[in-house]
mmCIF file of C-alpha atoms in Angstrom:
data_model
loop_
_atom_site.group_PDB
_atom_site.id
_atom_site.type_symbol
_atom_site.label_atom_id
_atom_site.label_comp_id
_atom_site.label_asym_id
_atom_site.label_seq_id
_atom_site.Cartn_x
_atom_site.Cartn_y
_atom_site.Cartn_z
ATOM 1 C CA MET A 75 -9.308 31.409 56.624
ATOM 2 C CA PHE A 76 -5.982 31.156 54.640
ATOM 3 C CA SER A 77 -4.683 30.197 50.919
ATOM 4 C CA LYS A 78 -1.880 30.527 49.041
ATOM 5 C CA GLY A 79 -1.818 31.940 45.325
ATOM 6 C CA LYS A 80 -0.296 29.733 42.537
ATOM 7 C CA GLY A 81 2.077 29.939 39.693
ATOM 8 C CA ILE A 82 3.062 32.863 37.509
ATOM 9 C CA SER A 83 6.341 33.407 36.228
ATOM 10 C CA LYS A 84 8.073 36.514 34.653
ATOM 11 C CA ASN A 85 8.166 35.020 31.254
ATOM 12 C CA ASP A 86 3.944 34.524 32.245
ATOM 13 C CA ILE A 87 3.426 38.529 31.592
ATOM 14 C CA SER A 88 1.867 39.913 28.471
ATOM 15 C CA GLU A 89 1.410 43.246 27.910
ATOM 16 C CA ASN A 90 -1.246 41.739 25.891
ATOM 17 C CA GLY A 91 -2.613 39.313 28.646
ATOM 18 C CA GLU A 92 -6.349 38.901 29.652
ATOM 19 C CA THR A 93 -6.083 38.672 33.227
ATOM 20 C CA GLU A 94 -4.841 41.246 35.432
ATOM 21 C CA CYS A 95 -2.357 39.623 38.065
ATOM 22 C CA ILE A 96 0.132 40.197 41.168
ATOM 23 C CA ARG A 97 3.271 38.705 41.721
ATOM 24 C CA TYR A 98 4.543 38.774 45.367
ATOM 25 C CA GLY A 99 7.328 40.673 44.421
ATOM 26 C CA GLU A 100 5.590 43.391 43.103
ATOM 27 C CA LEU A 101 3.273 44.099 46.898
ATOM 28 C CA TYR A 102 6.876 45.276 48.566
ATOM 29 C CA THR A 103 8.365 47.539 45.681
ATOM 30 C CA TYR A 104 5.409 48.886 43.922
ATOM 31 C CA TYR A 105 1.728 48.487 45.738
ATOM 32 C CA ARG A 106 0.184 50.198 48.538
ATOM 33 C CA GLU A 107 -2.892 49.231 51.282
ATOM 34 C CA VAL A 108 -4.898 49.404 48.557
ATOM 35 C CA ILE A 109 -4.497 47.227 44.984
ATOM 36 C CA ASP A 110 -7.175 49.133 42.667
ATOM 37 C CA GLU A 111 -5.265 49.299 39.980
ATOM 38 C CA VAL A 112 -3.009 46.077 38.411
ATOM 39 C CA ILE A 113 0.219 47.331 36.838
ATOM 40 C CA SER A 114 0.842 43.079 35.698
ATOM 41 C CA LYS A 115 -1.678 40.913 32.883
ATOM 42 C CA THR A 116 -0.996 37.135 31.337
ATOM 43 C CA ASN A 117 -2.381 35.055 29.402
ATOM 44 C CA VAL A 118 -2.454 32.040 31.412
ATOM 45 C CA LYS A 119 -5.385 29.652 32.134
ATOM 46 C CA ARG A 120 -8.022 31.002 33.948
ATOM 47 C CA SER A 121 -8.259 27.187 35.050
ATOM 48 C CA GLU A 122 -4.532 27.368 36.344
ATOM 49 C CA LEU A 123 -4.340 30.669 37.626
ATOM 50 C CA VAL A 124 -5.831 31.157 41.913
ATOM 51 C CA LEU A 125 -8.061 34.410 41.057
ATOM 52 C CA SER A 126 -8.843 37.038 44.208
ATOM 53 C CA GLU A 127 -12.888 37.954 45.040
ATOM 54 C CA ALA A 128 -12.772 41.638 46.502
ATOM 55 C CA ASN A 129 -11.943 42.200 49.570
ATOM 56 C CA ASP A 130 -9.247 39.310 50.525
ATOM 57 C CA VAL A 131 -6.063 40.381 51.882
ATOM 58 C CA ILE A 132 -2.430 39.509 50.562
ATOM 59 C CA ILE A 133 0.450 39.048 51.766
ATOM 60 C CA PRO A 134 3.780 38.250 50.400
ATOM 61 C CA ALA A 135 5.336 34.603 51.514
ATOM 62 C CA SER A 136 8.502 35.497 50.632
ATOM 63 C CA GLY A 137 11.387 38.284 49.395
ATOM 64 C CA GLU A 138 15.010 39.174 50.538
ATOM 65 C CA THR A 139 14.240 40.754 54.658
ATOM 66 C CA GLU A 140 11.137 40.317 56.582
ATOM 67 C CA ILE A 141 10.648 44.348 56.524
ATOM 68 C CA ASP A 142 10.066 42.952 52.530
ATOM 69 C CA ILE A 143 7.034 41.082 54.088
ATOM 70 C CA SER A 144 5.759 42.428 56.637
ATOM 71 C CA THR A 145 3.693 44.519 54.452
ATOM 72 C CA ALA A 146 -0.382 43.886 53.892
ATOM 73 C CA SER A 147 -2.500 44.797 50.984
ATOM 74 C CA CYS A 148 -6.697 44.597 50.046
ATOM 75 C CA VAL A 149 -7.347 43.385 46.083
ATOM 76 C CA ILE A 150 -10.600 45.234 45.591
ATOM 77 C CA LYS A 151 -11.273 44.058 42.513
ATOM 78 C CA SER A 152 -12.670 40.042 42.137
ATOM 79 C CA GLY A 153 -10.876 37.466 39.432
ATOM 80 C CA ILE A 154 -7.254 38.891 39.860
ATOM 81 C CA ALA A 155 -4.756 35.901 39.008
ATOM 82 C CA LEU A 156 -2.559 36.379 42.495
ATOM 83 C CA SER A 157 1.051 34.264 41.751
ATOM 84 C CA GLY A 158 3.208 31.750 43.845
ATOM 85 C CA ASP A 159 4.582 32.822 47.367
ATOM 86 C CA ILE A 160 1.173 35.344 48.205
ATOM 87 C CA ASN A 161 -0.295 35.021 50.786
ATOM 88 C CA ILE A 162 -3.948 34.991 50.361
ATOM 89 C CA ILE A 163 -6.388 36.330 53.997
ATOM 90 C CA LYS A 164 -10.374 35.808 53.262
ATOM 91 C CA THR A 165 -12.359 37.569 55.881
ATOM 92 C CA GLN A 166 -15.140 39.308 57.185
ATOM 93 C CA ASN A 167 -13.008 42.349 58.558
ATOM 94 C CA ASN A 168 -13.366 45.170 56.701
ATOM 95 C CA GLY A 169 -9.984 43.955 53.993
ATOM 96 C CA VAL A 170 -9.563 47.763 53.849
ATOM 97 C CA PHE A 171 -8.901 48.867 56.998
ATOM 98 C CA LEU A 172 -7.612 45.332 57.312
ATOM 99 C CA ALA A 173 -5.030 45.829 55.623
ATOM 100 C CA TYR A 174 -3.681 49.052 56.644
ATOM 101 C CA TYR A 175 -4.065 47.248 60.094
ATOM 102 C CA LEU A 176 -1.239 44.403 59.869
ATOM 103 C CA LYS A 177 1.097 46.909 57.733
ATOM 104 C CA ASN A 178 1.438 49.522 61.088
ATOM 105 C CA LYS A 179 0.425 48.300 63.786
ATOM 106 C CA LYS A 180 1.488 44.750 63.217
ATOM 107 C CA ARG A 181 4.374 45.463 60.930
ATOM 108 C CA ILE A 182 6.622 44.499 63.143
ATOM 109 C CA ASP A 183 4.992 41.092 65.065
ATOM 110 C CA ILE A 184 4.545 39.860 61.302
ATOM 111 C CA ALA A 185 8.795 40.624 61.140
ATOM 112 C CA GLN A 186 9.779 38.452 63.796
ATOM 113 C CA LEU A 187 7.243 35.186 62.813
ATOM 114 C CA ALA A 188 8.840 35.123 59.303
ATOM 115 C CA GLN A 189 11.881 32.724 59.389
ATOM 116 C CA GLY A 190 14.783 31.684 57.412
ATOM 117 C CA ILE A 191 18.008 33.503 55.929
ATOM 118 C CA SER A 192 18.739 34.236 52.863
ATOM 119 C CA VAL A 193 15.523 33.863 51.558
ATOM 120 C CA ILE A 194 12.670 34.792 54.255
ATOM 121 C CA HIS A 195 9.586 32.966 54.632
ATOM 122 C CA LEU A 196 6.396 33.442 55.865
ATOM 123 C CA TYR A 197 4.042 31.077 56.430
ATOM 124 C CA SER A 198 -0.370 30.497 56.600
ATOM 125 C CA LYS A 199 0.451 28.764 59.738
ATOM 126 C CA GLN A 200 2.309 31.265 61.433
ATOM 127 C CA LEU A 201 0.244 34.437 60.288
ATOM 128 C CA ALA A 202 -2.728 32.601 61.988
ATOM 129 C CA THR A 203 -0.903 32.463 65.243
ATOM 130 C CA LEU A 204 -0.981 36.547 65.460
ATOM 131 C CA LYS A 205 -2.890 37.398 67.660
ATOM 132 C CA LEU A 206 -5.133 40.846 66.266
ATOM 133 C CA ASN A 207 -7.633 43.803 68.985
ATOM 134 C CA LEU A 208 -10.318 45.030 65.616
ATOM 135 C CA PRO A 209 -12.904 47.931 66.241
ATOM 136 C CA THR A 210 -16.094 46.671 65.227
ATOM 137 C CA LEU A 211 -17.275 46.864 61.028
ATOM 138 C CA PRO A 212 -18.644 50.885 60.980
ATOM 139 C CA GLU A 213 -15.889 51.912 62.855
ATOM 140 C CA GLN A 214 -12.772 50.127 60.746
ATOM 141 C CA GLN A 215 -15.844 51.143 57.267
ATOM 142 C CA LYS A 216 -15.522 55.152 58.760
ATOM 143 C CA ILE A 217 -11.426 54.316 59.054
ATOM 144 C CA ALA A 218 -10.483 52.357 55.182
ATOM 145 C CA SER A 219 -13.104 55.539 54.225
ATOM 146 C CA PHE A 220 -10.890 58.159 55.726
ATOM 147 C CA PHE A 221 -7.699 55.774 54.800
ATOM 148 C CA THR A 222 -7.999 55.719 51.310
ATOM 149 C CA ALA A 223 -9.076 59.831 51.676
ATOM 150 C CA ILE A 224 -5.524 60.160 52.212
ATOM 151 C CA ASP A 225 -3.899 57.446 50.060
ATOM 152 C CA GLN A 226 -6.187 58.988 46.577
ATOM 153 C CA LYS A 227 -4.977 62.333 47.736
ATOM 154 C CA ILE A 228 -1.862 61.523 47.457
ATOM 155 C CA SER A 229 -1.774 59.249 44.141
ATOM 156 C CA GLN A 230 -3.058 61.969 42.423
ATOM 157 C CA LEU A 231 0.119 64.314 43.855
ATOM 158 C CA LYS A 232 2.567 61.137 42.477
ATOM 159 C CA ARG A 233 0.480 61.544 39.256
ATOM 160 C CA LYS A 234 0.759 65.200 39.184
ATOM 161 C CA LYS A 235 4.636 65.016 39.700
ATOM 162 C CA THR A 236 5.291 62.057 36.609
ATOM 163 C CA LEU A 237 3.125 64.300 34.567
ATOM 164 C CA LEU A 238 5.718 66.974 35.045
ATOM 165 C CA GLU A 239 8.792 65.806 34.579
ATOM 166 C CA GLN A 240 7.000 64.146 31.470
ATOM 167 C CA TYR A 241 6.501 67.657 30.299
ATOM 168 C CA LYS A 242 10.095 68.396 30.912
ATOM 169 C CA LYS A 243 11.270 65.868 29.382
ATOM 170 C CA GLY A 244 8.478 66.589 26.108
ATOM 171 C CA VAL A 245 10.315 70.141 26.586
ATOM 172 C CA MET A 246 13.599 69.074 26.842
ATOM 173 C CA GLN A 247 13.314 67.644 24.041
ATOM 174 C CA LYS A 248 12.554 70.198 21.419
ATOM 175 C CA LEU A 249 14.550 73.395 23.474
ATOM 176 C CA PHE A 250 17.417 70.409 22.492
ATOM 177 C CA SER A 251 16.092 69.970 19.204
ATOM 178 C CA GLN A 252 16.371 73.018 18.731
ATOM 179 C CA GLU A 253 12.535 72.608 17.248
ATOM 180 C CA ILE A 254 11.468 75.614 19.378
ATOM 181 C CA ARG A 255 13.459 78.384 20.114
ATOM 182 C CA PHE A 256 12.810 81.272 22.422
ATOM 183 C CA LYS A 257 13.375 84.963 21.142
ATOM 184 C CA ASP A 258 15.266 87.740 23.078
ATOM 185 C CA ASP A 259 13.734 90.247 25.055
ATOM 186 C CA ASN A 260 13.005 92.359 21.839
ATOM 187 C CA GLY A 261 11.107 90.016 19.738
ATOM 188 C CA GLN A 262 14.396 88.697 17.622
ATOM 189 C CA GLU A 263 15.613 85.843 16.783
ATOM 190 C CA PHE A 264 18.961 84.852 18.858
ATOM 191 C CA PRO A 265 22.172 83.415 16.531
ATOM 192 C CA ARG A 266 22.221 80.878 15.609
ATOM 193 C CA TRP A 267 23.867 77.489 17.529
ATOM 194 C CA GLU A 268 27.513 76.841 16.343
ATOM 195 C CA LYS A 269 28.885 73.506 17.204
ATOM 196 C CA LYS A 270 32.079 74.205 20.104
ATOM 197 C CA LYS A 271 34.492 71.618 21.241
ATOM 198 C CA LEU A 272 33.184 71.708 25.677
ATOM 199 C CA GLY A 273 36.942 72.657 26.601
ATOM 200 C CA LEU A 274 36.367 75.590 24.943
ATOM 201 C CA VAL A 275 33.202 76.776 27.833
ATOM 202 C CA ILE A 276 34.006 75.739 30.331
ATOM 203 C CA ASP A 277 37.209 75.768 32.915
ATOM 204 C CA GLU A 278 38.047 73.340 35.574
ATOM 205 C CA TYR A 279 38.026 73.520 38.837
ATOM 206 C CA ARG A 280 41.311 71.899 40.258
ATOM 207 C CA VAL A 281 41.778 72.917 44.303
ATOM 208 C CA ILE A 282 41.447 69.751 46.662
ATOM 209 C CA THR A 283 41.775 70.039 50.353
ATOM 210 C CA LYS A 284 45.462 69.134 52.324
ATOM 211 C CA THR A 285 43.001 69.451 55.756
ATOM 212 C CA ASN A 286 40.421 65.945 56.635
ATOM 213 C CA ASN A 287 36.779 67.727 56.365
ATOM 214 C CA GLU A 288 37.717 70.922 55.237
ATOM 215 C CA TYR A 289 34.709 71.661 54.455
ATOM 216 C CA GLU A 290 31.379 69.450 53.814
ATOM 217 C CA VAL A 291 31.479 65.557 51.721
ATOM 218 C CA LEU A 292 29.105 64.962 49.138
ATOM 219 C CA THR A 293 27.944 62.236 46.594
ATOM 220 C CA SER A 294 25.763 61.892 44.147
ATOM 221 C CA SER A 295 22.507 60.594 43.516
ATOM 222 C CA ASN A 296 19.843 59.915 41.187
ATOM 223 C CA LYS A 297 18.484 62.968 43.006
ATOM 224 C CA GLY A 298 21.381 65.282 42.277
ATOM 225 C CA LEU A 299 24.402 66.391 44.167
ATOM 226 C CA MET A 300 23.466 65.234 48.254
ATOM 227 C CA LEU A 301 25.291 65.480 51.799
ATOM 228 C CA GLN A 302 27.413 62.496 52.215
ATOM 229 C CA LYS A 303 25.999 61.672 55.832
ATOM 230 C CA GLU A 304 22.434 62.094 54.328
ATOM 231 C CA TYR A 305 23.613 59.534 51.664
ATOM 232 C CA TYR A 306 24.444 56.450 53.338
ATOM 233 C CA GLY A 307 24.360 57.943 57.039
ATOM 234 C CA GLU A 308 26.122 59.187 59.771
ATOM 235 C CA ASN A 309 27.026 55.837 60.605
ATOM 236 C CA ARG A 310 28.195 54.303 57.339
ATOM 237 C CA ILE A 311 31.099 57.384 55.195
ATOM 238 C CA THR A 312 32.037 55.286 53.108
ATOM 239 C CA GLU A 313 35.517 57.356 53.529
ATOM 240 C CA ARG A 314 37.172 59.214 56.432
ATOM 241 C CA ASP A 315 40.353 60.498 54.943
ATOM 242 C CA ASN A 316 39.547 62.705 52.332
ATOM 243 C CA ILE A 317 42.575 64.309 52.319
ATOM 244 C CA GLY A 318 43.263 65.429 48.897
ATOM 245 C CA PHE A 319 39.352 65.532 47.678
ATOM 246 C CA ASN A 320 37.942 67.948 45.391
ATOM 247 C CA VAL A 321 36.841 71.530 46.211
ATOM 248 C CA LEU A 322 33.016 72.095 44.603
ATOM 249 C CA PRO A 323 31.785 75.268 45.198
ATOM 250 C CA ASN A 324 28.238 76.414 45.008
ATOM 251 C CA GLY A 325 27.259 76.395 41.734
ATOM 252 C CA TYR A 326 29.579 74.127 39.640
ATOM 253 C CA ILE A 327 28.893 70.493 38.394
ATOM 254 C CA THR A 328 30.503 67.842 38.114
ATOM 255 C CA TYR A 329 30.365 64.670 37.388
ATOM 256 C CA ARG A 330 32.198 60.687 38.573
ATOM 257 C CA SER A 331 34.469 60.131 35.984
ATOM 258 C CA ARG A 332 34.360 55.828 36.768
ATOM 259 C CA SER A 333 30.992 54.116 36.050
ATOM 260 C CA ASP A 334 30.226 50.298 36.246
ATOM 261 C CA ASN A 335 26.663 50.976 33.208
ATOM 262 C CA GLY A 336 27.968 53.122 30.695
ATOM 263 C CA ILE A 337 26.568 55.747 32.066
ATOM 264 C CA PHE A 338 27.883 59.448 33.594
ATOM 265 C CA THR A 339 25.433 61.680 35.160
ATOM 266 C CA PHE A 340 26.163 64.677 35.661
ATOM 267 C CA ASN A 341 25.544 67.128 38.814
ATOM 268 C CA LEU A 342 25.122 71.171 39.412
ATOM 269 C CA ASN A 343 25.994 71.710 42.518
ATOM 270 C CA ASN A 344 22.792 73.286 43.981
ATOM 271 C CA LEU A 345 22.700 73.231 48.410
ATOM 272 C CA GLY A 346 23.764 76.417 49.331
ATOM 273 C CA ILE A 347 26.864 75.295 49.933
ATOM 274 C CA THR A 348 30.770 74.541 48.964
ATOM 275 C CA GLY A 349 31.440 70.705 48.880
ATOM 276 C CA ILE A 350 33.574 68.367 48.372
ATOM 277 C CA VAL A 351 33.798 65.273 46.068
ATOM 278 C CA SER A 352 36.240 62.087 45.771
ATOM 279 C CA LYS A 353 39.131 62.835 43.409
ATOM 280 C CA TYR A 354 37.358 60.327 41.178
ATOM 281 C CA TYR A 355 34.673 64.053 40.077
ATOM 282 C CA PRO A 356 36.671 66.709 38.620
ATOM 283 C CA VAL A 357 34.844 69.979 38.767
ATOM 284 C CA PHE A 358 33.942 72.726 36.183
ATOM 285 C CA LYS A 359 31.912 75.037 35.495
ATOM 286 C CA ILE A 360 30.791 76.909 32.082
ATOM 287 C CA LYS A 361 32.948 80.082 31.068
ATOM 288 C CA ASP A 362 29.887 82.135 29.713
ATOM 289 C CA GLY A 363 26.300 81.166 30.452
ATOM 290 C CA SER A 364 24.131 79.165 32.422
ATOM 291 C CA ASN A 365 25.926 76.384 34.309
ATOM 292 C CA TYR A 366 21.829 74.581 35.211
ATOM 293 C CA PHE A 367 21.415 75.401 30.793
ATOM 294 C CA LEU A 368 24.669 73.563 30.835
ATOM 295 C CA VAL A 369 24.406 70.251 33.497
ATOM 296 C CA GLU A 370 20.780 69.651 31.598
ATOM 297 C CA PHE A 371 21.943 69.887 27.838
ATOM 298 C CA ILE A 372 24.804 68.027 28.441
ATOM 299 C CA ASN A 373 22.987 64.644 30.238
ATOM 300 C CA ASP A 374 20.766 64.675 27.264
ATOM 301 C CA ASN A 375 23.333 64.781 25.085
ATOM 302 C CA TYR A 376 24.423 60.971 27.137
ATOM 303 C CA LYS A 377 24.741 59.389 24.600
ATOM 304 C CA ILE A 378 26.924 60.992 22.668
ATOM 305 C CA ILE A 379 29.223 61.544 25.759
ATOM 306 C CA SER A 380 29.212 58.342 26.430
ATOM 307 C CA GLN A 381 30.728 57.347 23.372
ATOM 308 C CA TYR A 382 33.571 59.021 24.768
ATOM 309 C CA SER A 383 34.930 56.818 27.492
ATOM 310 C CA ILE A 384 37.393 53.489 28.111
ATOM 311 C CA GLY A 385 37.786 50.726 29.144
ATOM 312 C CA THR A 386 35.830 46.926 29.172
ATOM 313 C CA SER A 387 34.349 46.229 32.328
ATOM 314 C CA GLN A 388 34.560 49.859 34.122
ATOM 315 C CA LYS A 389 34.018 53.120 31.259
ATOM 316 C CA VAL A 390 36.393 55.893 32.028
ATOM 317 C CA PHE A 391 35.309 59.095 31.067
ATOM 318 C CA PRO A 392 38.199 62.023 31.385
ATOM 319 C CA MET A 393 37.620 65.220 32.052
ATOM 320 C CA ASN A 394 40.366 65.786 28.684
ATOM 321 C CA ALA A 395 38.167 63.206 26.078
ATOM 322 C CA PHE A 396 34.688 65.288 28.174
ATOM 323 C CA ASN A 397 36.610 68.975 27.481
ATOM 324 C CA ASN A 398 37.435 67.453 23.049
ATOM 325 C CA ILE A 399 33.347 66.622 22.688
ATOM 326 C CA SER A 400 31.997 69.203 20.049
ATOM 327 C CA LEU A 401 28.293 69.975 20.395
ATOM 328 C CA SER A 402 26.197 72.832 18.931
ATOM 329 C CA ILE A 403 25.095 74.772 21.828
ATOM 330 C CA PRO A 404 23.157 78.468 22.014
ATOM 331 C CA CYS A 405 24.300 81.891 22.511
ATOM 332 C CA PRO A 406 24.497 82.684 27.262
ATOM 333 C CA LYS A 407 21.144 84.604 26.756
ATOM 334 C CA GLU A 408 19.844 82.099 25.077
ATOM 335 C CA GLN A 409 21.351 79.277 27.349
ATOM 336 C CA HIS A 410 19.574 81.620 30.233
ATOM 337 C CA LYS A 411 16.261 82.032 29.287
ATOM 338 C CA ILE A 412 15.996 78.083 28.279
ATOM 339 C CA ALA A 413 17.687 77.455 32.007
ATOM 340 C CA ASN A 414 15.014 79.890 33.513
ATOM 341 C CA PHE A 415 12.028 77.907 32.449
ATOM 342 C CA LEU A 416 12.938 74.828 33.012
ATOM 343 C CA SER A 417 13.527 75.583 36.708
ATOM 344 C CA ALA A 418 10.254 77.248 36.375
ATOM 345 C CA ILE A 419 9.149 73.401 36.081
ATOM 346 C CA ASP A 420 11.604 71.317 38.327
ATOM 347 C CA ASP A 421 10.008 74.239 41.054
ATOM 348 C CA LYS A 422 7.299 72.527 40.040
ATOM 349 C CA ILE A 423 8.161 69.646 40.337
ATOM 350 C CA ASN A 424 9.928 70.397 44.264
ATOM 351 C CA HIS A 425 6.744 71.804 45.162
ATOM 352 C CA THR A 426 4.245 68.681 44.707
ATOM 353 C CA GLN A 427 7.090 66.674 46.779
ATOM 354 C CA LYS A 428 6.626 67.902 49.091
ATOM 355 C CA GLN A 429 3.161 68.393 48.994
ATOM 356 C CA ILE A 430 3.440 64.443 48.917
ATOM 357 C CA GLU A 431 5.893 64.253 51.955
ATOM 358 C CA LYS A 432 4.576 66.285 54.163
ATOM 359 C CA ALA A 433 1.547 64.594 53.809
ATOM 360 C CA GLU A 434 2.419 61.026 53.844
ATOM 361 C CA VAL A 435 4.430 62.218 56.369
ATOM 362 C CA TRP A 436 0.929 63.052 58.169
ATOM 363 C CA LYS A 437 -0.608 60.000 56.887
ATOM 364 C CA LYS A 438 2.300 57.751 59.444
ATOM 365 C CA GLY A 439 1.602 60.096 62.426
ATOM 366 C CA LEU A 440 -1.817 59.374 61.881
ATOM 367 C CA MET A 441 -2.133 55.856 61.736
ATOM 368 C CA GLN A 442 0.196 55.903 64.964
ATOM 369 C CA GLN A 443 -2.540 58.022 66.935
ATOM 370 C CA MET A 444 -4.701 55.101 64.706
ATOM 371 C CA PHE A 445 -3.652 52.268 65.891
ATOM 372 C CA VAL A 446 -2.815 52.589 69.475
#
């Protein structure tokens, strides 16, 4: 049986709401196949809401693309408010199994049912035309339990990664505010941090390419530097002519000197290769100390850094402005102590991320074999 959710706008969401609720956009931005914890709440009267029953399977009724819509989740708890633009399937089958089955085996079929151009819609009468090939209920329950256990493991790993990231952020705040200080190898105090202009601490690297594709083209992302062809895809390289690009050796630092939002992120080239970046990316390294420390330290002081940018609609942060910023900086040996400590946390974060990726690939492979 099919039905639809009701109401609940963005303004209806309240941190202190009495009723847990699910909005349709959360189905393709946050939730997986099983919804056992709900992130939103509302104070809209329960009499005005459509509430879930345990085992309901829900699918977005609208979205920006067909793939956005072609997802499914099982709500395993009753009494959750379901917003408008949510298709609700009430079934005698195992709802958890059905959500896995629809989202994986039937995803393309669901996408093909969607209609629209700027906004894509999916109606219950279209979903009703889907042909399903389902196993017996006992087998559905076994499959559902198996994949739920995998997802729980993935969720635990993601939680572990989040906790490590939070721990690193908290430790950085204490280290960079000097609330926590390291001692040298002899157990002695390091010297006081000394206020210096950044221009006295760094060396600029001004080497440009003289031929196209002299080195791999790099681009900056929220995950750091990466190969441009990996970021955009082989067929979407933004700039073919790269003569005059800045050369970025391994271990050097860069940042994009133009920003639409006024935030400037500094990245360390730790890819193990020499690359090239646009002329809008200055390149430099620390004269004596740790480049890793300097990147983390500068990014932690982004509020101070951003004050030196100029412009209105687009902010520009030239290298000469960066050079004139004064910050209190520890001696090189303490920089290395801090860098080694933080990079050890990074190693744990990266290891956990690889575990997550490995588990997700394993799950995807099992899905393909299970739902043939």
